mmCIF file of C-alpha atoms in Angstrom:
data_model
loop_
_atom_site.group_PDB
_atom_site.id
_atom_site.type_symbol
_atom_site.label_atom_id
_atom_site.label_comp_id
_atom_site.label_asym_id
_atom_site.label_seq_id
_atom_site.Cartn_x
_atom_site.Cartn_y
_atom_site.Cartn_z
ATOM 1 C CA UNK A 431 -11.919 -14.229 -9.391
ATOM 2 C CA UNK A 432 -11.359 -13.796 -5.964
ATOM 3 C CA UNK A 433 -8.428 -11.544 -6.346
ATOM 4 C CA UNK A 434 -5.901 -12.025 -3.048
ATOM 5 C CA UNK A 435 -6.627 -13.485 -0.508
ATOM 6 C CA UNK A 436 -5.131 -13.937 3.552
ATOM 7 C CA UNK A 437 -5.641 -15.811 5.855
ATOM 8 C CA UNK A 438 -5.775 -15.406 8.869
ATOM 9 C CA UNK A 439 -8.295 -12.181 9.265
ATOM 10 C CA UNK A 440 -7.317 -12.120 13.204
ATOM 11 C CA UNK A 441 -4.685 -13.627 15.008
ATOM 12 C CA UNK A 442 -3.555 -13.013 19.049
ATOM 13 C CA UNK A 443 -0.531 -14.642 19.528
ATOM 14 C CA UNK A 444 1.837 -14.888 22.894
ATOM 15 C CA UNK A 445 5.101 -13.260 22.958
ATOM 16 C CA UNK A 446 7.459 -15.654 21.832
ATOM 17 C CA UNK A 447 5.333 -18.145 19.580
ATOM 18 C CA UNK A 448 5.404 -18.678 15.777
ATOM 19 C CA UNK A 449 2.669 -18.400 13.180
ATOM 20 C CA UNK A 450 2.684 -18.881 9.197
ATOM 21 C CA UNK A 451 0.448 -15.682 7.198
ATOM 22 C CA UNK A 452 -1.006 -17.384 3.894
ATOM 23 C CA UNK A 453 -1.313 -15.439 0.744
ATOM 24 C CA UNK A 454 -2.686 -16.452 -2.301
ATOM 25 C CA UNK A 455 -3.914 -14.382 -5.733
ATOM 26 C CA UNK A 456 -5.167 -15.982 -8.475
ATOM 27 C CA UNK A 457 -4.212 -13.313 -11.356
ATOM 28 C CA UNK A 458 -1.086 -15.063 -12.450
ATOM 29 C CA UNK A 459 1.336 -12.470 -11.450
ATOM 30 C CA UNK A 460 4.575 -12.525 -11.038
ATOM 31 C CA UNK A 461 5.334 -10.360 -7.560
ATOM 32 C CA UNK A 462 3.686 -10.226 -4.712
ATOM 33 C CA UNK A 463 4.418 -8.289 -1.655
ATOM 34 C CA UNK A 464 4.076 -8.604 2.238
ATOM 35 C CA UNK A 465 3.389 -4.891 4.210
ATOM 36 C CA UNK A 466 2.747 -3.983 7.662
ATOM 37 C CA UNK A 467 0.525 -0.945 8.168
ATOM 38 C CA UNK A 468 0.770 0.835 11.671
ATOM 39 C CA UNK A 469 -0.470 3.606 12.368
ATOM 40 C CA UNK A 470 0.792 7.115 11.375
ATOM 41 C CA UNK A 471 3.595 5.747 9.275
ATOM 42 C CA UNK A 472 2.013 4.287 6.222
ATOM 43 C CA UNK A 473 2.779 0.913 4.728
ATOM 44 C CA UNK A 474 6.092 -0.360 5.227
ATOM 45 C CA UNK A 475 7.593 -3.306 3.049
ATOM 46 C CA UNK A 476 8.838 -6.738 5.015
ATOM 47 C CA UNK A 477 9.739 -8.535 1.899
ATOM 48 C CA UNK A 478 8.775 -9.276 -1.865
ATOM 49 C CA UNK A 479 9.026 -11.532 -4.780
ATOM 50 C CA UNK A 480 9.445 -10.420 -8.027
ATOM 51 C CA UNK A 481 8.755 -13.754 -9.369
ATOM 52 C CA UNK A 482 8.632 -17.426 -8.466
ATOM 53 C CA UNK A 483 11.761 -18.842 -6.931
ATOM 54 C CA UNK A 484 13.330 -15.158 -5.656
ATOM 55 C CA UNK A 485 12.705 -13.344 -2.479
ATOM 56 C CA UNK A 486 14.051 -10.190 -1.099
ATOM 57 C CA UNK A 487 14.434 -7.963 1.867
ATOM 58 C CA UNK A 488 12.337 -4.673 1.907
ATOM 59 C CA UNK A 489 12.609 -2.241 4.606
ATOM 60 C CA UNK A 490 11.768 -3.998 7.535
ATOM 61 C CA UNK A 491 12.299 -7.517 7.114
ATOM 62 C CA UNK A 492 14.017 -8.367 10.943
ATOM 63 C CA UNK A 493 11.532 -11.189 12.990
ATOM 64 C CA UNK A 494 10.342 -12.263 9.349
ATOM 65 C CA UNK A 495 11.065 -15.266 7.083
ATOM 66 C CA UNK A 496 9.035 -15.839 3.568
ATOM 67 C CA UNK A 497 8.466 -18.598 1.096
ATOM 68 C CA UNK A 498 7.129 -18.192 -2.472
ATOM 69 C CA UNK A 499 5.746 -21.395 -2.547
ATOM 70 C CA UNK A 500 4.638 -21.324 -5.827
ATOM 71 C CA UNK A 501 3.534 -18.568 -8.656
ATOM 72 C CA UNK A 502 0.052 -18.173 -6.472
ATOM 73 C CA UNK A 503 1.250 -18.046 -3.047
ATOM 74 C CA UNK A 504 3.533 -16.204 -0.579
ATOM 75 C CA UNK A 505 4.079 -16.564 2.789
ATOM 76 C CA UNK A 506 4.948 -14.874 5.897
ATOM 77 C CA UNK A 507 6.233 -16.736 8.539
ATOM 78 C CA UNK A 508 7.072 -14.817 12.515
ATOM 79 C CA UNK A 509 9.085 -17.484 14.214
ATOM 80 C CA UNK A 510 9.086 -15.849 17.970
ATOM 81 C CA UNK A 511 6.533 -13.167 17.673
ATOM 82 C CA UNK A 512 7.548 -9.813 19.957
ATOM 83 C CA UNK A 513 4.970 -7.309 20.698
ATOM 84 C CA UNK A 514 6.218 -4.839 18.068
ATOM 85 C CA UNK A 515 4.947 -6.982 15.874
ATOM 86 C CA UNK A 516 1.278 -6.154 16.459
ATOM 87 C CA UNK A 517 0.265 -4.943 13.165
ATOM 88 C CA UNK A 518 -2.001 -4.746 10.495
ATOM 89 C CA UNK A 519 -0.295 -7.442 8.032
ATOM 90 C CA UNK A 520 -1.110 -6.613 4.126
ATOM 91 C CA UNK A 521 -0.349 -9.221 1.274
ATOM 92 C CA UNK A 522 -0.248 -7.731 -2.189
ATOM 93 C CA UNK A 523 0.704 -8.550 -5.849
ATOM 94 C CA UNK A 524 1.269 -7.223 -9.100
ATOM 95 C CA UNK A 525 2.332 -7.559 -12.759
ATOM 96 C CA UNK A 526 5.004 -5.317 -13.399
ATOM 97 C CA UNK A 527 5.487 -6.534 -17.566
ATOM 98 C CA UNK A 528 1.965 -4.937 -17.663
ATOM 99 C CA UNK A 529 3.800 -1.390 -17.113
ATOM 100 C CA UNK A 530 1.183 -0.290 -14.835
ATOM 101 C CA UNK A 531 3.015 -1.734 -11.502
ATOM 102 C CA UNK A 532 -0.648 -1.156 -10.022
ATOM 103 C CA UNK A 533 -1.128 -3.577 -6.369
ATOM 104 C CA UNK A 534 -4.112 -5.554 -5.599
ATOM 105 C CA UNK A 535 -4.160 -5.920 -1.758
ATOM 106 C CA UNK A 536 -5.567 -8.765 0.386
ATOM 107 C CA UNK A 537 -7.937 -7.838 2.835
ATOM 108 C CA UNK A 538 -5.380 -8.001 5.500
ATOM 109 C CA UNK A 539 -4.324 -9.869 9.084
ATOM 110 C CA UNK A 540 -5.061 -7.992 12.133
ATOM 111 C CA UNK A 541 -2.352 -9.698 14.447
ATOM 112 C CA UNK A 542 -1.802 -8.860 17.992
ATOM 113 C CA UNK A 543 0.699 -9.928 20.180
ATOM 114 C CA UNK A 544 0.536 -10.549 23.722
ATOM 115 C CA UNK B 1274 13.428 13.365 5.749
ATOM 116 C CA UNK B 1275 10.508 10.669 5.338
ATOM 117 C CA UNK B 1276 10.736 9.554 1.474
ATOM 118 C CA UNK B 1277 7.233 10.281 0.702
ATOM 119 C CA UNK B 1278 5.753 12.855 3.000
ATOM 120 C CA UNK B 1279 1.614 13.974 2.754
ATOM 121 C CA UNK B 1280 -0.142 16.467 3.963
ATOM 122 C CA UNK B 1281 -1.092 15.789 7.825
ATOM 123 C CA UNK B 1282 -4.997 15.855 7.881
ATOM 124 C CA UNK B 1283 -7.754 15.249 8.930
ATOM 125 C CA UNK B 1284 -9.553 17.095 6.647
ATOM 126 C CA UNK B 1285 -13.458 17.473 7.509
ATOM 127 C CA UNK B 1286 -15.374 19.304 4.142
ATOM 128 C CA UNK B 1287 -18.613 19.768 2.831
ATOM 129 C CA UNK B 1288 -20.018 17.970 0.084
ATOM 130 C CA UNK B 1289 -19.702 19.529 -2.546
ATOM 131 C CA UNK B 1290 -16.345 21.369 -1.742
ATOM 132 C CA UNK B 1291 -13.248 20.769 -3.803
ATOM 133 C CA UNK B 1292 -10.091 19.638 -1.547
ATOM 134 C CA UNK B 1293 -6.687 19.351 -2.159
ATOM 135 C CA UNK B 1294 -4.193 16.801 -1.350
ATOM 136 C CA UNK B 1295 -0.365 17.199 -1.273
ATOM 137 C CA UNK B 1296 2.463 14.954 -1.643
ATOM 138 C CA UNK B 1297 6.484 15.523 -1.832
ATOM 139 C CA UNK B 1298 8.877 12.893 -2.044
ATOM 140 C CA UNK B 1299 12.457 12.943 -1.611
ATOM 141 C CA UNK B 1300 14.469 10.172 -4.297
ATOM 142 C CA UNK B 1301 14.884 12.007 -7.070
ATOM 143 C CA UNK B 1302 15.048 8.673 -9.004
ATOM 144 C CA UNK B 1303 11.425 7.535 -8.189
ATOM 145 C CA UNK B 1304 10.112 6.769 -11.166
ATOM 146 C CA UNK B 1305 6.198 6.004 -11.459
ATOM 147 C CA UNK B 1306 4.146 7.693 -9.005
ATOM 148 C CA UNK B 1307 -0.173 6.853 -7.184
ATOM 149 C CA UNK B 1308 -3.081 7.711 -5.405
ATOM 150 C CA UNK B 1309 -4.805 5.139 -3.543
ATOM 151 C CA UNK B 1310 -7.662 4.585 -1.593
ATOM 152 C CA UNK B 1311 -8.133 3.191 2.015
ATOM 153 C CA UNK B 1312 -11.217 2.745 3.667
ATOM 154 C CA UNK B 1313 -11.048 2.528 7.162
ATOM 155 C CA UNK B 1314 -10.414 -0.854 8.196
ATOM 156 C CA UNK B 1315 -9.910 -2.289 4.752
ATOM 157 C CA UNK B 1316 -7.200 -2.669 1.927
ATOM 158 C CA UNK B 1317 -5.680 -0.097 -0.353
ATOM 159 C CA UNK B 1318 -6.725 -0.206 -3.472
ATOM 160 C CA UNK B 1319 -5.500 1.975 -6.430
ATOM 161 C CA UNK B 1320 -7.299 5.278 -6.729
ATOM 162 C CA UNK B 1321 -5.031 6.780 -9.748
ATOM 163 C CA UNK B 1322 -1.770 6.701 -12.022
ATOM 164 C CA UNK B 1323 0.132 9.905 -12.085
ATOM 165 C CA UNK B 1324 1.524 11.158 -15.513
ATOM 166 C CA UNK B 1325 3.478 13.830 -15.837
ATOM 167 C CA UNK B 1326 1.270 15.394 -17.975
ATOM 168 C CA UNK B 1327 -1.546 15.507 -15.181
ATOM 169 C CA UNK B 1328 -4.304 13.241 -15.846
ATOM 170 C CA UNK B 1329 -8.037 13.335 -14.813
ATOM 171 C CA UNK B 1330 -10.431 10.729 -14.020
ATOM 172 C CA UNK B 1331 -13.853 11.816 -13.552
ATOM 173 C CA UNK B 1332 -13.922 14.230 -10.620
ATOM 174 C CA UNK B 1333 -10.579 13.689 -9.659
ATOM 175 C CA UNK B 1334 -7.342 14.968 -11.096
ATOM 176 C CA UNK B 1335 -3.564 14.348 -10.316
ATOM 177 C CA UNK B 1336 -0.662 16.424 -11.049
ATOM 178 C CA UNK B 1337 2.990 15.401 -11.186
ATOM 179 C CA UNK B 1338 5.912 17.972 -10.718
ATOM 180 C CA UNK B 1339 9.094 16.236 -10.799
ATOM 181 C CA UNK B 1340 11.384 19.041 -10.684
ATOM 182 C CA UNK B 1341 9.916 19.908 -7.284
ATOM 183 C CA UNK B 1342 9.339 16.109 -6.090
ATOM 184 C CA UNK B 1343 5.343 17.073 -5.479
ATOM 185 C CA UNK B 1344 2.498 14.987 -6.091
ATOM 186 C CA UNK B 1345 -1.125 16.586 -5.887
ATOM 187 C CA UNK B 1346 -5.392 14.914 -5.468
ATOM 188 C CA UNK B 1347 -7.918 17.406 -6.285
ATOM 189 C CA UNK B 1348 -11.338 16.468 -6.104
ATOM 190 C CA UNK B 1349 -14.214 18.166 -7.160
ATOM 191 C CA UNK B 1350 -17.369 18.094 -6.172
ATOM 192 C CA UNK B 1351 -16.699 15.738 -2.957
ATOM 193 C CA UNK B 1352 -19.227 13.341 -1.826
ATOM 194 C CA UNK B 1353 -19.832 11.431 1.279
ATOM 195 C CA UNK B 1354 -18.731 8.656 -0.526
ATOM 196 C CA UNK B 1355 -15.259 10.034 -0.991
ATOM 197 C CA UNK B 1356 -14.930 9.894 3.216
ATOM 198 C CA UNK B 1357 -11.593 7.694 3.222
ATOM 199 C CA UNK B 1358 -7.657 8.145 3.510
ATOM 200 C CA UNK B 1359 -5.528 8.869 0.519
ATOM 201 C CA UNK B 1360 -2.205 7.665 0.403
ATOM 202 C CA UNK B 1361 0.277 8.809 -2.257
ATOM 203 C CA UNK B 1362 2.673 6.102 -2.934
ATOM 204 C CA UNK B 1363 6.075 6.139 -4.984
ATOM 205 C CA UNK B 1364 8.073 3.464 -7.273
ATOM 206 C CA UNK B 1365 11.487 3.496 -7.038
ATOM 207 C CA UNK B 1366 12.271 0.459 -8.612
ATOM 208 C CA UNK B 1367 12.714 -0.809 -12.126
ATOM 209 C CA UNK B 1368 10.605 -3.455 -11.337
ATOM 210 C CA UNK B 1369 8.019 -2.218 -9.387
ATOM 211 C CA UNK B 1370 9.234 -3.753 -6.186
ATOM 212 C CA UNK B 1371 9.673 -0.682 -4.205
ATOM 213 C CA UNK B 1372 6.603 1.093 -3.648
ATOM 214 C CA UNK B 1373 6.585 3.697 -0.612
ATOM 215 C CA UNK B 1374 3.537 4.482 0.824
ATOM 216 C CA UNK B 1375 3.122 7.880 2.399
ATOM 217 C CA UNK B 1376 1.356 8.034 6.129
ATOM 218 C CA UNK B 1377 -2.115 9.102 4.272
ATOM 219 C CA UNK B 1378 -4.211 11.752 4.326
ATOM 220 C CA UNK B 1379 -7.848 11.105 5.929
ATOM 221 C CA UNK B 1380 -10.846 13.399 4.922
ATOM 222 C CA UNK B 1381 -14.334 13.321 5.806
ATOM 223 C CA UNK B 1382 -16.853 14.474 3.705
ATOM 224 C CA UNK B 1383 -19.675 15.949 5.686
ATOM 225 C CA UNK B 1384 -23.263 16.201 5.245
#
């Protein structure tokens, strides 16, 4: 199983453009999760699913849109990227009926902005 | 107040030294509490539950006091494998949608 997966690993994008952040797990969970990890302050939430069809706002959701596409994927879209956007982006899911809530991560996106 | 707060770091130990990690978080209704792992340039991934009994895994062990909001790692017998940043992370959902992820804690394990 390959677990979660991102793509893109790297990304340098100009103030002001758009991009699309692809997630995909293949563990048939129900939520998954989109982070941003800067430094010194930990992982901070942009938005999750708790199951196909529903999104919602986490903590820092402004500059962000999101589609569950399906149960397997998750997207992250930046429509006019801004330089406080450069961040590590993290995709992760998990199965919460399990009781364990435990996340599986993707390996990341390393985006910078210009 | 940051919701989950962790003890600064870095920490730079011998192998072979136990170290302690520390962890207080402020909603009194979190409700399921972790360790994880990071590696420096790579993902989390889960280290540890936390019971509120304590629980031990191997060389490491994690205790839970809820009446004082505190979270605590302890490993034993550190190797140079061990070298990464631990981040204690909170639920405060029902659901499991609202983790919070403390800043981390980075040690080094030295030779």
């Amino acid at each position: 199983n390959a677990g979660v997966t991102q793509t893109p690993k790297f990304q340098v994008l100009k103030t002001g453009q758009s991009m699309t952040l692809q997630c995909a797990q293949d563990m048939n969970h129900n939520s998954m999760y989109w982070y941003r990890q800067d430094p010194g302050m930990g992982l901070r939430l942009i938005y999750y699913s708790a199951s196909e069809g529903t999104t919602d706002k986490g903590e820092v959701p402004n500059g962000y849109n999101v589609s569950r596409l399906n149960k397997r994927e998750f997207s992250l879209r930046l429509e006019s990227a801004a330089p406080s956007q450069t961040s590590v982006y993290f995709c992760a899911s998990s199965e919460a009926s399990s009781g364990s809530y435990e996340q599986y991560f993707g390996p990341g996106t390393r985006l910078t902005v210009t | 107040r940051k919701e989950v707060e962790q003890d600064p770091g870095p920490f730079n130990v011998p192998e072979g030294a136990t170290v302690a990690f520390n962890c207080t978080y402020s909603n009194s209704a979190s409700q399921s509490f972790f360790w994880y792992r990071q590696d420096c340039r790579k993902e989390p991934k889960l280290l540890m539950s936390v019971y509120s009994s304590g629980n031990e895994d191997g060389r490491f062990t994690a205790q839970l006091n809820r009446a004082s909001q505190y979270i605590s790692l302890l490993i034993r017998d550190s190797k140079l494998s061990d070298s990464a940043t631990y981040l204690c992370v909170v639920n405060i959902g029902n659901y499991g949608q609202n983790f919070v992820f403390g800043p981390g804690t980075r040690l080094s394990v030295l030779p």
